[in-house]
Amino acid sequence: MLAPLALAQFICSFAGSNMNVMINDISHDLDTTVQGVQVAITVFLLVMAALMIPGGKATDRFGRKRCFLVGLVVYGIGAVLSAVAPGLGVLILGNSIFEGVGTALLIPPVYILTTLLFTDLASRARAFGVIMAAGGVGAAAGPLIGGLITSAISWRAAFVFQALVIALIIVLSRTIDDPLPPDPDRHFDVRGAVLSAGGLVLVVMGILAADNNLGLMLGLLAAGLLVLAWFAHWIRSEERAGREPLLSTSLFRDRTSNLGLVTQNAQWLLLMGTSFTVATYLQVVRGYDAIQTGVIFTAATFGVLASSLAAERLARRIAQRTLIIAGFGMAVVGIAVLIALVAGTPSPWAFAPGLLLIGLGLGVMLTPSVNVVQSAFPEDQQGEISGLSRSISNLGSTFGTAIAGTILVANLTQHAYAAAMATLALGALAGLFTATRLPRTATAGQAPADTP
């Protein structure tokens, strides 16, 4: 049962990073700019983040397996559209919109089904270890696989590859059983979904506007925060009226879960921000092609894979809090090494030690962060917390690409690269501080709590 779930996480993470090595090829072929490709990547991540909460909530009403399959079909259509795109507009429609919507529908069921099918914390840690390893490797190996396909065939073939993997997942999904029946009468909070998505979109658009218009940036950020405040007021009023909101306010009353969500955001900010920044710098500033860029990322891929596959063994011996702290610590050191070595030598191998450390750190902490959050809630709230968890993680990916990418694209030089990576280091330090606030309890060998 884990195979289709892990493959689904792999291909969605792959989609978020493989375009990073195609920036030059896509911009030349579609007659656009580096910033245009950055917008396509960021909008894909943003659509995922904005719709992940409604996507998680929809699983309660329509069923987890049904949402999973519908999401796969929508994603596959987007991959085919991207493969034949004649211009940037169609690429954004296929990759950013269709693939983004498909991902928002299919990813929450991955985490809900895993939580429901693996009931004790040890087996759940093993299952999440496999899924997070697939996700981490998809994100880290995306540049290598994308680079190989782009160099050997075309960047369009990378989207054909995605469509083929989606078809395989649909076939494998026949083995999945949904342990909970859908509830077609379950209320769906449409206004809450619009407000949450609208607020997140405005905030990220504000970040993207930073290098063009400071006034517009501040206006969009302010508008986004106001809409999110409206959303918070709306869900509280819905609960007071006895109706079911998009998100229960009880999800935010568990301190451990709240801290775990912050660490997830910081982890994916670091992963996707590093991928975009390093890949763009290698291609645009140093002139490397897609396959050369992808090969350099093998260090990060190896690091994520090695530490993710050890997640179950580590979780049995070491507290999840300790693993998350150690992961952020390694990532911060990795960024420092990446900046120092790249500044000191023109050799492409100067990127390897830093990327390896970042990959090892991410692999160590991705699984425990998810486990901390998912295990804090009972079955009837898994749809909500899964959607919220994935939304927070994808919002981190969006922030990483938007913030670091905006700094880099505004001034494509070695100094801009160092500034972008230093910004990501600040995000990692924020994650490290948050991890130190987690309680000194709950190793993977302990039973999960029955209530928040």
Short mmCIF file of N, CA and C in Angstrom, two decimals, residues 196-353:
data_model
loop_
_atom_site.label_atom_id
_atom_site.label_comp_id
_atom_site.label_asym_id
_atom_site.label_seq_id
_atom_site.Cartn_x
_atom_site.Cartn_y
_atom_site.Cartn_z
N SER A 196 -9.01 31.64 2.92
CA SER A 196 -7.67 31.12 3.22
C SER A 196 -6.80 31.14 1.98
N ALA A 197 -7.36 30.70 0.85
CA ALA A 197 -6.58 30.68 -0.39
C ALA A 197 -6.23 32.10 -0.84
N GLY A 198 -7.22 33.00 -0.76
CA GLY A 198 -6.98 34.38 -1.19
C GLY A 198 -5.91 35.07 -0.35
N GLY A 199 -5.93 34.87 0.94
CA GLY A 199 -4.94 35.49 1.80
C GLY A 199 -3.53 35.01 1.50
N LEU A 200 -3.37 33.70 1.30
CA LEU A 200 -2.05 33.16 1.00
C LEU A 200 -1.54 33.65 -0.36
N VAL A 201 -2.43 33.71 -1.34
CA VAL A 201 -2.03 34.19 -2.67
C VAL A 201 -1.53 35.63 -2.61
N LEU A 202 -2.23 36.47 -1.89
CA LEU A 202 -1.84 37.88 -1.79
C LEU A 202 -0.48 38.03 -1.09
N VAL A 203 -0.25 37.25 -0.05
CA VAL A 203 1.02 37.34 0.67
C VAL A 203 2.19 36.97 -0.24
N VAL A 204 2.07 35.85 -0.97
CA VAL A 204 3.17 35.43 -1.85
C VAL A 204 3.34 36.39 -3.02
N MET A 205 2.24 36.92 -3.57
CA MET A 205 2.36 37.92 -4.63
C MET A 205 3.10 39.15 -4.13
N GLY A 206 2.89 39.50 -2.88
CA GLY A 206 3.63 40.61 -2.29
C GLY A 206 5.12 40.36 -2.26
N ILE A 207 5.51 39.14 -1.90
CA ILE A 207 6.93 38.80 -1.88
C ILE A 207 7.52 38.87 -3.29
N LEU A 208 6.79 38.36 -4.27
CA LEU A 208 7.29 38.38 -5.64
C LEU A 208 7.42 39.79 -6.20
N ALA A 209 6.64 40.72 -5.65
CA ALA A 209 6.68 42.11 -6.14
C ALA A 209 7.82 42.91 -5.52
N ALA A 210 8.60 42.29 -4.62
CA ALA A 210 9.62 43.03 -3.86
C ALA A 210 10.68 43.66 -4.75
N ASP A 211 11.06 42.97 -5.85
CA ASP A 211 12.15 43.50 -6.67
C ASP A 211 11.67 44.50 -7.72
N ASN A 212 10.36 44.74 -7.81
CA ASN A 212 9.82 45.66 -8.81
C ASN A 212 9.22 46.93 -8.21
N ASN A 213 8.46 46.76 -7.14
CA ASN A 213 7.70 47.89 -6.60
C ASN A 213 7.49 47.69 -5.11
N LEU A 214 8.21 48.47 -4.30
CA LEU A 214 8.13 48.32 -2.84
C LEU A 214 6.73 48.66 -2.32
N GLY A 215 6.11 49.70 -2.89
CA GLY A 215 4.77 50.07 -2.46
C GLY A 215 3.75 48.98 -2.74
N LEU A 216 3.85 48.39 -3.94
CA LEU A 216 2.95 47.29 -4.28
C LEU A 216 3.16 46.10 -3.36
N MET A 217 4.43 45.81 -3.05
CA MET A 217 4.73 44.70 -2.15
C MET A 217 4.05 44.89 -0.80
N LEU A 218 4.21 46.10 -0.22
CA LEU A 218 3.62 46.36 1.09
C LEU A 218 2.10 46.30 1.04
N GLY A 219 1.52 46.81 -0.07
CA GLY A 219 0.06 46.78 -0.22
C GLY A 219 -0.47 45.36 -0.30
N LEU A 220 0.20 44.52 -1.08
CA LEU A 220 -0.24 43.13 -1.23
C LEU A 220 -0.08 42.36 0.09
N LEU A 221 1.05 42.57 0.77
CA LEU A 221 1.27 41.89 2.05
C LEU A 221 0.22 42.30 3.07
N ALA A 222 -0.07 43.59 3.13
CA ALA A 222 -1.08 44.08 4.07
C ALA A 222 -2.46 43.49 3.75
N ALA A 223 -2.79 43.48 2.44
CA ALA A 223 -4.07 42.91 2.03
C ALA A 223 -4.16 41.44 2.37
N GLY A 224 -3.07 40.72 2.14
CA GLY A 224 -3.05 39.30 2.45
C GLY A 224 -3.25 39.02 3.93
N LEU A 225 -2.57 39.79 4.77
CA LEU A 225 -2.71 39.60 6.22
C LEU A 225 -4.11 39.94 6.69
N LEU A 226 -4.72 40.98 6.08
CA LEU A 226 -6.10 41.33 6.43
C LEU A 226 -7.08 40.22 6.06
N VAL A 227 -6.89 39.63 4.88
CA VAL A 227 -7.77 38.54 4.45
C VAL A 227 -7.59 37.32 5.36
N LEU A 228 -6.35 37.03 5.76
CA LEU A 228 -6.12 35.90 6.67
C LEU A 228 -6.73 36.17 8.05
N ALA A 229 -6.69 37.43 8.48
CA ALA A 229 -7.34 37.78 9.74
C ALA A 229 -8.85 37.61 9.63
N TRP A 230 -9.39 37.97 8.47
CA TRP A 230 -10.82 37.77 8.20
C TRP A 230 -11.15 36.28 8.25
N PHE A 231 -10.27 35.47 7.68
CA PHE A 231 -10.46 34.01 7.70
C PHE A 231 -10.49 33.49 9.14
N ALA A 232 -9.55 33.96 9.97
CA ALA A 232 -9.52 33.52 11.38
C ALA A 232 -10.81 33.92 12.09
N HIS A 233 -11.28 35.15 11.83
CA HIS A 233 -12.54 35.59 12.44
C HIS A 233 -13.71 34.74 11.94
N TRP A 234 -13.70 34.40 10.67
CA TRP A 234 -14.79 33.62 10.09
C TRP A 234 -14.89 32.23 10.72
N ILE A 235 -13.77 31.52 10.85
CA ILE A 235 -13.86 30.16 11.40
C ILE A 235 -14.28 30.19 12.87
N ARG A 236 -13.89 31.24 13.61
CA ARG A 236 -14.35 31.35 15.00
C ARG A 236 -15.86 31.60 15.05
N SER A 237 -16.35 32.46 14.16
CA SER A 237 -17.79 32.74 14.16
C SER A 237 -18.59 31.52 13.71
N GLU A 238 -18.06 30.75 12.78
CA GLU A 238 -18.73 29.52 12.35
C GLU A 238 -18.85 28.52 13.50
N GLU A 239 -17.79 28.39 14.26
CA GLU A 239 -17.82 27.47 15.41
C GLU A 239 -18.81 27.95 16.47
N ARG A 240 -18.84 29.24 16.72
CA ARG A 240 -19.78 29.77 17.71
C ARG A 240 -21.24 29.56 17.27
N ALA A 241 -21.46 29.56 15.96
CA ALA A 241 -22.82 29.34 15.44
C ALA A 241 -23.17 27.86 15.35
N GLY A 242 -22.24 26.98 15.73
CA GLY A 242 -22.51 25.55 15.70
C GLY A 242 -22.32 24.90 14.35
N ARG A 243 -21.67 25.62 13.40
CA ARG A 243 -21.40 25.06 12.08
C ARG A 243 -19.94 24.63 11.98
N GLU A 244 -19.65 23.75 11.04
CA GLU A 244 -18.29 23.23 10.88
C GLU A 244 -17.48 24.14 9.94
N PRO A 245 -16.43 24.77 10.43
CA PRO A 245 -15.62 25.64 9.57
C PRO A 245 -14.61 24.83 8.76
N LEU A 246 -13.89 25.51 7.89
CA LEU A 246 -12.86 24.83 7.09
C LEU A 246 -11.80 24.22 8.00
N LEU A 247 -11.41 24.95 9.03
CA LEU A 247 -10.43 24.47 10.01
C LEU A 247 -11.00 24.67 11.41
N SER A 248 -10.87 23.67 12.26
CA SER A 248 -11.28 23.82 13.65
C SER A 248 -10.22 24.61 14.40
N THR A 249 -10.66 25.52 15.24
CA THR A 249 -9.69 26.29 16.03
C THR A 249 -8.93 25.39 17.00
N SER A 250 -9.48 24.21 17.30
CA SER A 250 -8.79 23.28 18.21
C SER A 250 -7.47 22.80 17.63
N LEU A 251 -7.31 22.89 16.28
CA LEU A 251 -6.04 22.47 15.66
C LEU A 251 -4.89 23.34 16.13
N PHE A 252 -5.19 24.55 16.57
CA PHE A 252 -4.14 25.49 16.96
C PHE A 252 -3.95 25.55 18.47
N ARG A 253 -4.60 24.65 19.21
CA ARG A 253 -4.49 24.66 20.66
C ARG A 253 -3.45 23.67 21.17
N ASP A 254 -2.92 22.84 20.28
CA ASP A 254 -1.90 21.88 20.68
C ASP A 254 -0.52 22.51 20.43
N ARG A 255 0.17 22.81 21.51
CA ARG A 255 1.45 23.52 21.40
C ARG A 255 2.48 22.71 20.61
N THR A 256 2.55 21.41 20.85
CA THR A 256 3.52 20.59 20.15
C THR A 256 3.27 20.58 18.65
N SER A 257 2.00 20.44 18.28
CA SER A 257 1.65 20.45 16.86
C SER A 257 1.99 21.79 16.22
N ASN A 258 1.69 22.89 16.91
CA ASN A 258 1.99 24.22 16.37
C ASN A 258 3.48 24.39 16.11
N LEU A 259 4.28 23.95 17.05
CA LEU A 259 5.74 24.05 16.87
C LEU A 259 6.20 23.14 15.73
N GLY A 260 5.61 21.95 15.64
CA GLY A 260 5.96 21.04 14.55
C GLY A 260 5.63 21.62 13.19
N LEU A 261 4.51 22.33 13.09
CA LEU A 261 4.15 22.97 11.83
C LEU A 261 5.16 24.04 11.42
N VAL A 262 5.64 24.79 12.39
CA VAL A 262 6.64 25.82 12.08
C VAL A 262 7.92 25.17 11.57
N THR A 263 8.33 24.05 12.19
CA THR A 263 9.55 23.37 11.71
C THR A 263 9.36 22.83 10.30
N GLN A 264 8.16 22.33 9.98
CA GLN A 264 7.89 21.86 8.62
C GLN A 264 8.02 23.00 7.62
N ASN A 265 7.47 24.15 7.95
CA ASN A 265 7.56 25.31 7.06
C ASN A 265 9.02 25.67 6.80
N ALA A 266 9.81 25.70 7.86
CA ALA A 266 11.23 26.07 7.71
C ALA A 266 12.00 25.03 6.91
N GLN A 267 11.68 23.75 7.08
CA GLN A 267 12.38 22.70 6.34
C GLN A 267 12.17 22.81 4.84
N TRP A 268 10.92 23.00 4.43
CA TRP A 268 10.65 23.08 3.00
C TRP A 268 11.06 24.41 2.41
N LEU A 269 11.06 25.47 3.19
CA LEU A 269 11.64 26.74 2.76
C LEU A 269 13.10 26.53 2.41
N LEU A 270 13.80 25.82 3.28
CA LEU A 270 15.23 25.56 3.08
C LEU A 270 15.46 24.66 1.87
N LEU A 271 14.69 23.58 1.75
CA LEU A 271 14.90 22.62 0.68
C LEU A 271 14.65 23.25 -0.70
N MET A 272 13.47 23.85 -0.89
CA MET A 272 13.14 24.38 -2.20
C MET A 272 13.89 25.69 -2.49
N GLY A 273 14.15 26.48 -1.46
CA GLY A 273 14.92 27.70 -1.66
C GLY A 273 16.34 27.40 -2.09
N THR A 274 16.97 26.41 -1.46
CA THR A 274 18.32 26.01 -1.84
C THR A 274 18.35 25.47 -3.26
N SER A 275 17.37 24.61 -3.58
CA SER A 275 17.32 24.02 -4.92
C SER A 275 17.22 25.10 -6.00
N PHE A 276 16.32 26.06 -5.82
CA PHE A 276 16.16 27.10 -6.83
C PHE A 276 17.39 28.01 -6.90
N THR A 277 17.91 28.41 -5.75
CA THR A 277 19.02 29.36 -5.72
C THR A 277 20.28 28.76 -6.35
N VAL A 278 20.66 27.56 -5.93
CA VAL A 278 21.88 26.94 -6.44
C VAL A 278 21.73 26.62 -7.92
N ALA A 279 20.58 26.06 -8.33
CA ALA A 279 20.38 25.69 -9.73
C ALA A 279 20.42 26.93 -10.64
N THR A 280 19.77 28.00 -10.22
CA THR A 280 19.77 29.23 -11.02
C THR A 280 21.16 29.82 -11.13
N TYR A 281 21.88 29.86 -10.02
CA TYR A 281 23.24 30.40 -10.02
C TYR A 281 24.16 29.59 -10.94
N LEU A 282 24.05 28.26 -10.86
CA LEU A 282 24.91 27.42 -11.68
C LEU A 282 24.67 27.64 -13.17
N GLN A 283 23.41 27.78 -13.56
CA GLN A 283 23.09 27.90 -14.98
C GLN A 283 23.29 29.31 -15.51
N VAL A 284 22.77 30.29 -14.79
CA VAL A 284 22.76 31.65 -15.32
C VAL A 284 24.10 32.36 -15.12
N VAL A 285 24.73 32.17 -13.96
CA VAL A 285 25.98 32.86 -13.66
C VAL A 285 27.19 32.07 -14.15
N ARG A 286 27.21 30.75 -13.84
CA ARG A 286 28.37 29.94 -14.22
C ARG A 286 28.24 29.27 -15.57
N GLY A 287 27.04 29.29 -16.13
CA GLY A 287 26.85 28.76 -17.48
C GLY A 287 26.81 27.26 -17.61
N TYR A 288 26.50 26.54 -16.54
CA TYR A 288 26.42 25.08 -16.62
C TYR A 288 25.13 24.67 -17.32
N ASP A 289 25.17 23.51 -17.99
CA ASP A 289 23.95 23.03 -18.62
C ASP A 289 23.12 22.23 -17.62
N ALA A 290 21.98 21.69 -18.09
CA ALA A 290 21.03 21.03 -17.20
C ALA A 290 21.63 19.80 -16.53
N ILE A 291 22.36 18.98 -17.29
CA ILE A 291 22.89 17.75 -16.71
C ILE A 291 24.03 18.03 -15.73
N GLN A 292 24.88 19.01 -16.03
CA GLN A 292 25.94 19.38 -15.09
C GLN A 292 25.34 19.88 -13.78
N THR A 293 24.31 20.69 -13.87
CA THR A 293 23.64 21.20 -12.68
C THR A 293 23.03 20.06 -11.89
N GLY A 294 22.38 19.13 -12.58
CA GLY A 294 21.76 18.00 -11.90
C GLY A 294 22.76 17.11 -11.19
N VAL A 295 23.91 16.88 -11.83
CA VAL A 295 24.94 16.03 -11.21
C VAL A 295 25.44 16.64 -9.91
N ILE A 296 25.60 17.95 -9.88
CA ILE A 296 26.06 18.61 -8.66
C ILE A 296 25.09 18.37 -7.50
N PHE A 297 23.80 18.25 -7.82
CA PHE A 297 22.78 18.04 -6.78
C PHE A 297 22.75 16.61 -6.24
N THR A 298 23.54 15.70 -6.84
CA THR A 298 23.52 14.33 -6.32
C THR A 298 23.98 14.26 -4.87
N ALA A 299 24.80 15.20 -4.44
CA ALA A 299 25.25 15.20 -3.04
C ALA A 299 24.07 15.40 -2.10
N ALA A 300 23.19 16.34 -2.44
CA ALA A 300 21.99 16.57 -1.62
C ALA A 300 21.06 15.37 -1.68
N THR A 301 20.91 14.78 -2.87
CA THR A 301 20.05 13.61 -3.04
C THR A 301 20.53 12.46 -2.16
N PHE A 302 21.82 12.20 -2.19
CA PHE A 302 22.39 11.13 -1.38
C PHE A 302 22.16 11.40 0.10
N GLY A 303 22.35 12.64 0.52
CA GLY A 303 22.17 12.99 1.93
C GLY A 303 20.74 12.77 2.40
N VAL A 304 19.77 13.25 1.60
CA VAL A 304 18.35 13.08 1.96
C VAL A 304 17.99 11.60 2.00
N LEU A 305 18.41 10.85 1.00
CA LEU A 305 18.05 9.43 0.94
C LEU A 305 18.65 8.65 2.10
N ALA A 306 19.92 8.87 2.38
CA ALA A 306 20.59 8.11 3.44
C ALA A 306 19.95 8.35 4.80
N SER A 307 19.71 9.61 5.15
CA SER A 307 19.16 9.89 6.47
C SER A 307 17.67 9.59 6.57
N SER A 308 16.91 9.74 5.46
CA SER A 308 15.48 9.43 5.49
C SER A 308 15.24 7.94 5.68
N LEU A 309 16.03 7.12 5.00
CA LEU A 309 15.86 5.67 5.12
C LEU A 309 16.24 5.16 6.51
N ALA A 310 17.03 5.95 7.24
CA ALA A 310 17.39 5.58 8.61
C ALA A 310 16.40 6.13 9.63
N ALA A 311 15.30 6.76 9.15
CA ALA A 311 14.37 7.45 10.04
C ALA A 311 13.78 6.54 11.10
N GLU A 312 13.35 5.33 10.71
CA GLU A 312 12.73 4.44 11.69
C GLU A 312 13.72 4.03 12.76
N ARG A 313 14.93 3.65 12.35
CA ARG A 313 15.95 3.23 13.30
C ARG A 313 16.34 4.36 14.24
N LEU A 314 16.46 5.55 13.69
CA LEU A 314 16.80 6.70 14.52
C LEU A 314 15.68 7.04 15.50
N ALA A 315 14.41 6.94 15.02
CA ALA A 315 13.28 7.31 15.85
C ALA A 315 13.09 6.38 17.04
N ARG A 316 13.55 5.14 16.91
CA ARG A 316 13.44 4.20 18.02
C ARG A 316 14.43 4.51 19.14
N ARG A 317 15.50 5.20 18.80
CA ARG A 317 16.58 5.42 19.77
C ARG A 317 16.66 6.87 20.26
N ILE A 318 16.19 7.79 19.42
CA ILE A 318 16.41 9.21 19.72
C ILE A 318 15.08 9.94 19.70
N ALA A 319 14.89 10.86 20.63
CA ALA A 319 13.65 11.64 20.69
C ALA A 319 13.48 12.45 19.41
N GLN A 320 12.21 12.60 18.98
CA GLN A 320 11.94 13.32 17.74
C GLN A 320 12.42 14.77 17.83
N ARG A 321 12.30 15.36 18.99
CA ARG A 321 12.78 16.74 19.19
C ARG A 321 14.28 16.82 18.90
N THR A 322 15.03 15.85 19.40
CA THR A 322 16.48 15.85 19.20
C THR A 322 16.83 15.70 17.73
N LEU A 323 16.09 14.85 17.02
CA LEU A 323 16.34 14.66 15.59
C LEU A 323 16.09 15.94 14.81
N ILE A 324 15.03 16.64 15.15
CA ILE A 324 14.71 17.89 14.43
C ILE A 324 15.78 18.94 14.70
N ILE A 325 16.21 19.05 15.97
CA ILE A 325 17.27 20.01 16.31
C ILE A 325 18.56 19.68 15.55
N ALA A 326 18.93 18.38 15.55
CA ALA A 326 20.15 17.96 14.87
C ALA A 326 20.07 18.25 13.37
N GLY A 327 18.88 18.03 12.78
CA GLY A 327 18.71 18.28 11.36
C GLY A 327 18.91 19.73 11.00
N PHE A 328 18.31 20.62 11.78
CA PHE A 328 18.49 22.04 11.50
C PHE A 328 19.94 22.46 11.72
N GLY A 329 20.58 21.88 12.74
CA GLY A 329 21.98 22.21 13.00
C GLY A 329 22.86 21.85 11.82
N MET A 330 22.67 20.65 11.26
CA MET A 330 23.45 20.24 10.10
C MET A 330 23.17 21.12 8.90
N ALA A 331 21.92 21.50 8.72
CA ALA A 331 21.56 22.33 7.57
C ALA A 331 22.21 23.71 7.66
N VAL A 332 22.23 24.30 8.84
CA VAL A 332 22.85 25.62 9.01
C VAL A 332 24.34 25.54 8.70
N VAL A 333 25.00 24.50 9.22
CA VAL A 333 26.43 24.30 8.93
C VAL A 333 26.62 24.10 7.43
N GLY A 334 25.71 23.33 6.80
CA GLY A 334 25.81 23.09 5.36
C GLY A 334 25.73 24.37 4.55
N ILE A 335 24.84 25.28 4.93
CA ILE A 335 24.74 26.56 4.21
C ILE A 335 26.02 27.36 4.36
N ALA A 336 26.58 27.38 5.58
CA ALA A 336 27.83 28.11 5.81
C ALA A 336 28.96 27.55 4.95
N VAL A 337 29.04 26.23 4.88
CA VAL A 337 30.07 25.58 4.06
C VAL A 337 29.84 25.88 2.59
N LEU A 338 28.57 25.87 2.17
CA LEU A 338 28.23 26.13 0.77
C LEU A 338 28.66 27.53 0.36
N ILE A 339 28.40 28.51 1.21
CA ILE A 339 28.78 29.89 0.88
C ILE A 339 30.30 30.05 0.88
N ALA A 340 30.96 29.48 1.90
CA ALA A 340 32.41 29.67 2.04
C ALA A 340 33.19 29.00 0.91
N LEU A 341 32.87 27.74 0.60
CA LEU A 341 33.63 27.02 -0.41
C LEU A 341 33.39 27.56 -1.81
N VAL A 342 32.14 27.93 -2.10
CA VAL A 342 31.83 28.45 -3.43
C VAL A 342 32.53 29.79 -3.66
N ALA A 343 32.65 30.58 -2.61
CA ALA A 343 33.35 31.86 -2.73
C ALA A 343 34.85 31.67 -2.90
N GLY A 344 35.38 30.54 -2.40
CA GLY A 344 36.83 30.35 -2.40
C GLY A 344 37.39 29.66 -3.62
N THR A 345 36.55 28.98 -4.41
CA THR A 345 37.06 28.24 -5.56
C THR A 345 36.01 28.19 -6.66
N PRO A 346 36.44 28.19 -7.92
CA PRO A 346 35.48 28.08 -9.03
C PRO A 346 35.06 26.64 -9.33
N SER A 347 35.63 25.66 -8.65
CA SER A 347 35.34 24.26 -8.92
C SER A 347 33.87 23.93 -8.62
N PRO A 348 33.21 23.20 -9.50
CA PRO A 348 31.82 22.82 -9.22
C PRO A 348 31.69 21.89 -8.02
N TRP A 349 32.77 21.16 -7.69
CA TRP A 349 32.72 20.24 -6.55
C TRP A 349 32.70 20.97 -5.22
N ALA A 350 32.91 22.29 -5.25
CA ALA A 350 32.84 23.07 -4.01
C ALA A 350 31.42 23.07 -3.45
N PHE A 351 30.43 22.76 -4.31
CA PHE A 351 29.04 22.73 -3.84
C PHE A 351 28.71 21.44 -3.08
N ALA A 352 29.49 20.38 -3.31
CA ALA A 352 29.13 19.05 -2.81
C ALA A 352 29.07 18.95 -1.28
N PRO A 353 30.10 19.40 -0.54
CA PRO A 353 30.04 19.22 0.92
C PRO A 353 28.84 19.93 1.57
#
